[in-house]
PDB file of C-alpha atoms in Angstrom:
ATOM      1  CA  MET A1304       0.000   0.000   0.000  1.00  0.00           C
ATOM      2  CA  SER A1305       1.350   3.379  -0.966  1.00  0.00           C
ATOM      3  CA  ASP A1306       1.891   6.279   1.416  1.00  0.00           C
ATOM      4  CA  ALA A1307       1.321   8.711  -1.448  1.00  0.00           C
ATOM      5  CA  LEU A1308       0.369  12.233  -0.523  1.00  0.00           C
ATOM      6  CA  ALA A1309      -1.690  12.757  -3.659  1.00  0.00           C
ATOM      7  CA  ARG A1310      -4.718  10.768  -4.777  1.00  0.00           C
ATOM      8  CA  ALA A1311      -4.932   9.283  -8.244  1.00  0.00           C
ATOM      9  CA  THR A1312      -7.702  11.775  -9.003  1.00  0.00           C
ATOM     10  CA  ASP A1313      -5.658  14.821  -7.908  1.00  0.00           C
ATOM     11  CA  PRO A1314      -4.292  17.191 -10.563  1.00  0.00           C
ATOM     12  CA  ALA A1315      -0.729  16.826 -11.831  1.00  0.00           C
ATOM     13  CA  THR A1316       0.386  19.807  -9.738  1.00  0.00           C
ATOM     14  CA  SER A1317      -0.587  17.929  -6.565  1.00  0.00           C
ATOM     15  CA  HIS A1318       1.467  14.922  -7.639  1.00  0.00           C
ATOM     16  CA  GLU A1319       4.438  17.144  -8.424  1.00  0.00           C
ATOM     17  CA  ALA A1320       4.213  18.825  -5.028  1.00  0.00           C
ATOM     18  CA  ALA A1321       3.844  15.455  -3.244  1.00  0.00           C
ATOM     19  CA  GLU A1322       7.143  14.302  -4.726  1.00  0.00           C
ATOM     20  CA  HIS A1323       8.911  17.026  -2.737  1.00  0.00           C
ATOM     21  CA  VAL A1324       7.453  16.160   0.677  1.00  0.00           C
ATOM     22  CA  ASP A1325       9.774  14.408   3.123  1.00  0.00           C
ATOM     23  CA  THR A1326       7.184  12.027   4.570  1.00  0.00           C
ATOM     24  CA  GLU A1327       9.633  10.322   6.931  1.00  0.00           C
ATOM     25  CA  THR A1328      10.566  13.587   8.640  1.00  0.00           C
ATOM     26  CA  LEU A1329       6.950  14.715   8.731  1.00  0.00           C
ATOM     27  CA  GLU A1330       5.802  11.419  10.270  1.00  0.00           C
ATOM     28  CA  THR A1331       8.583  11.638  12.883  1.00  0.00           C
ATOM     29  CA  ARG A1332       7.512  15.179  13.769  1.00  0.00           C
ATOM     30  CA  VAL A1333       3.878  14.046  14.102  1.00  0.00           C
ATOM     31  CA  LEU A1334       4.897  11.163  16.394  1.00  0.00           C
ATOM     32  CA  PHE A1335       7.028  13.408  18.607  1.00  0.00           C
ATOM     33  CA  ALA A1336       4.217  15.961  18.805  1.00  0.00           C
ATOM     34  CA  LEU A1337       1.691  13.259  19.649  1.00  0.00           C
ATOM     35  CA  ALA A1338       3.942  12.157  22.524  1.00  0.00           C
ATOM     36  CA  ILE A1339       3.560  15.638  24.062  1.00  0.00           C
ATOM     37  CA  PHE A1340      -0.196  15.180  24.474  1.00  0.00           C
ATOM     38  CA  GLN A1341      -0.938  12.936  27.466  1.00  0.00           C
ATOM     39  CA  TYR A1342      -4.241  11.561  26.160  1.00  0.00           C
ATOM     40  CA  GLY A1343      -3.658  11.913  22.427  1.00  0.00           C
ATOM     41  CA  ALA A1344      -4.538  14.689  20.023  1.00  0.00           C
ATOM     42  CA  THR A1345      -6.647  15.482  17.001  1.00  0.00           C
ATOM     43  CA  THR A1346      -5.067  16.299  13.670  1.00  0.00           C
ATOM     44  CA  HIS A1347      -6.158  19.904  14.229  1.00  0.00           C
ATOM     45  CA  GLN A1348      -4.259  20.031  17.535  1.00  0.00           C
ATOM     46  CA  LEU A1349      -1.201  18.404  15.997  1.00  0.00           C
ATOM     47  CA  ALA A1350      -1.211  20.818  13.057  1.00  0.00           C
ATOM     48  CA  ALA A1351      -1.423  23.799  15.414  1.00  0.00           C
ATOM     49  CA  TYR A1352       1.348  22.457  17.638  1.00  0.00           C
ATOM     50  CA  LEU A1353       3.610  21.761  14.660  1.00  0.00           C
ATOM     51  CA  GLN A1354       2.687  25.050  12.995  1.00  0.00           C
ATOM     52  CA  GLU A1355       1.791  23.135   9.845  1.00  0.00           C
ATOM     53  CA  SER A1356      -1.383  23.180   7.803  1.00  0.00           C
ATOM     54  CA  LEU A1357      -4.062  20.596   8.450  1.00  0.00           C
ATOM     55  CA  VAL A1358      -3.653  19.320   4.881  1.00  0.00           C
ATOM     56  CA  THR A1359       0.005  18.622   5.657  1.00  0.00           C
ATOM     57  CA  VAL A1360      -0.607  16.719   8.898  1.00  0.00           C
ATOM     58  CA  SER A1361      -3.874  14.908   8.234  1.00  0.00           C
ATOM     59  CA  PRO A1362      -2.602  12.693   5.373  1.00  0.00           C
ATOM     60  CA  ARG A1363       0.059  11.242   7.660  1.00  0.00           C
ATOM     61  CA  MET A1364      -2.414   9.694  10.086  1.00  0.00           C
ATOM     62  CA  ALA A1365      -3.566   6.731   7.972  1.00  0.00           C
ATOM     63  CA  PRO A1366      -0.025   5.633   7.056  1.00  0.00           C
ATOM     64  CA  LEU A1367       1.048   5.907  10.710  1.00  0.00           C
ATOM     65  CA  ARG A1368      -1.977   3.819  11.719  1.00  0.00           C
ATOM     66  CA  ARG A1369      -1.177   1.191   9.076  1.00  0.00           C
ATOM     67  CA  LYS A1370       2.409   1.063  10.353  1.00  0.00           C
ATOM     68  CA  GLY A1371       1.116   0.360  13.873  1.00  0.00           C
ATOM     69  CA  LYS A1372       2.496   3.609  15.321  1.00  0.00           C
ATOM     70  CA  ILE A1373      -0.820   5.256  16.263  1.00  0.00           C
ATOM     71  CA  VAL A1374      -4.378   4.203  17.073  1.00  0.00           C
ATOM     72  CA  ASP A1375      -7.789   5.811  17.313  1.00  0.00           C
ATOM     73  CA  SER A1376      -8.033   6.363  21.079  1.00  0.00           C
ATOM     74  CA  GLY A1377     -11.805   5.961  20.975  1.00  0.00           C
ATOM     75  CA  MET A1378     -12.176   9.523  22.264  1.00  0.00           C
ATOM     76  CA  ARG A1379     -13.586  12.405  20.240  1.00  0.00           C
ATOM     77  CA  GLU A1380     -13.071  16.126  20.610  1.00  0.00           C
ATOM     78  CA  ASN A1381     -15.598  18.264  18.779  1.00  0.00           C
ATOM     79  CA  GLY A1382     -16.435  15.156  16.758  1.00  0.00           C
ATOM     80  CA  ARG A1383     -12.816  14.697  15.697  1.00  0.00           C
ATOM     81  CA  THR A1384     -10.774  11.534  16.215  1.00  0.00           C
ATOM     82  CA  VAL A1385      -8.248  11.729  19.033  1.00  0.00           C
ATOM     83  CA  TRP A1386      -5.153   9.810  17.950  1.00  0.00           C
ATOM     84  CA  ALA A1387      -2.814   8.172  20.455  1.00  0.00           C
ATOM     85  CA  LEU A1388       0.589   6.564  20.233  1.00  0.00           C
ATOM     86  CA  VAL A1389       0.704   2.782  20.336  1.00  0.00           C
ATOM     87  CA  LYS A1390       2.182   1.801  23.679  1.00  0.00           C
ATOM     88  CA  GLN A1391       5.504   0.038  23.220  1.00  0.00           C
ATOM     89  CA  SER A1392       6.113  -2.909  25.556  1.00  0.00           C
TER      90      SER A1392
END
């Protein structure tokens, strides 16, 4: 499964821009930021904390979930999913 930042239906400019995104660094930043929040955080909270746009942070959540790094905490804030780090044993 691809961690692409652009959908197949997105315009060519989106695909060109996605090629220049360092997803590894961005995912690491999201994970470190998520560790700051004791009970997890929404993508909106993470974007604000990282001083990034929501459209930069939000696409990283599904790949991080697939990689087993984060989970849906089951909590909601203003109807938004609160993401939490997977506890390492």
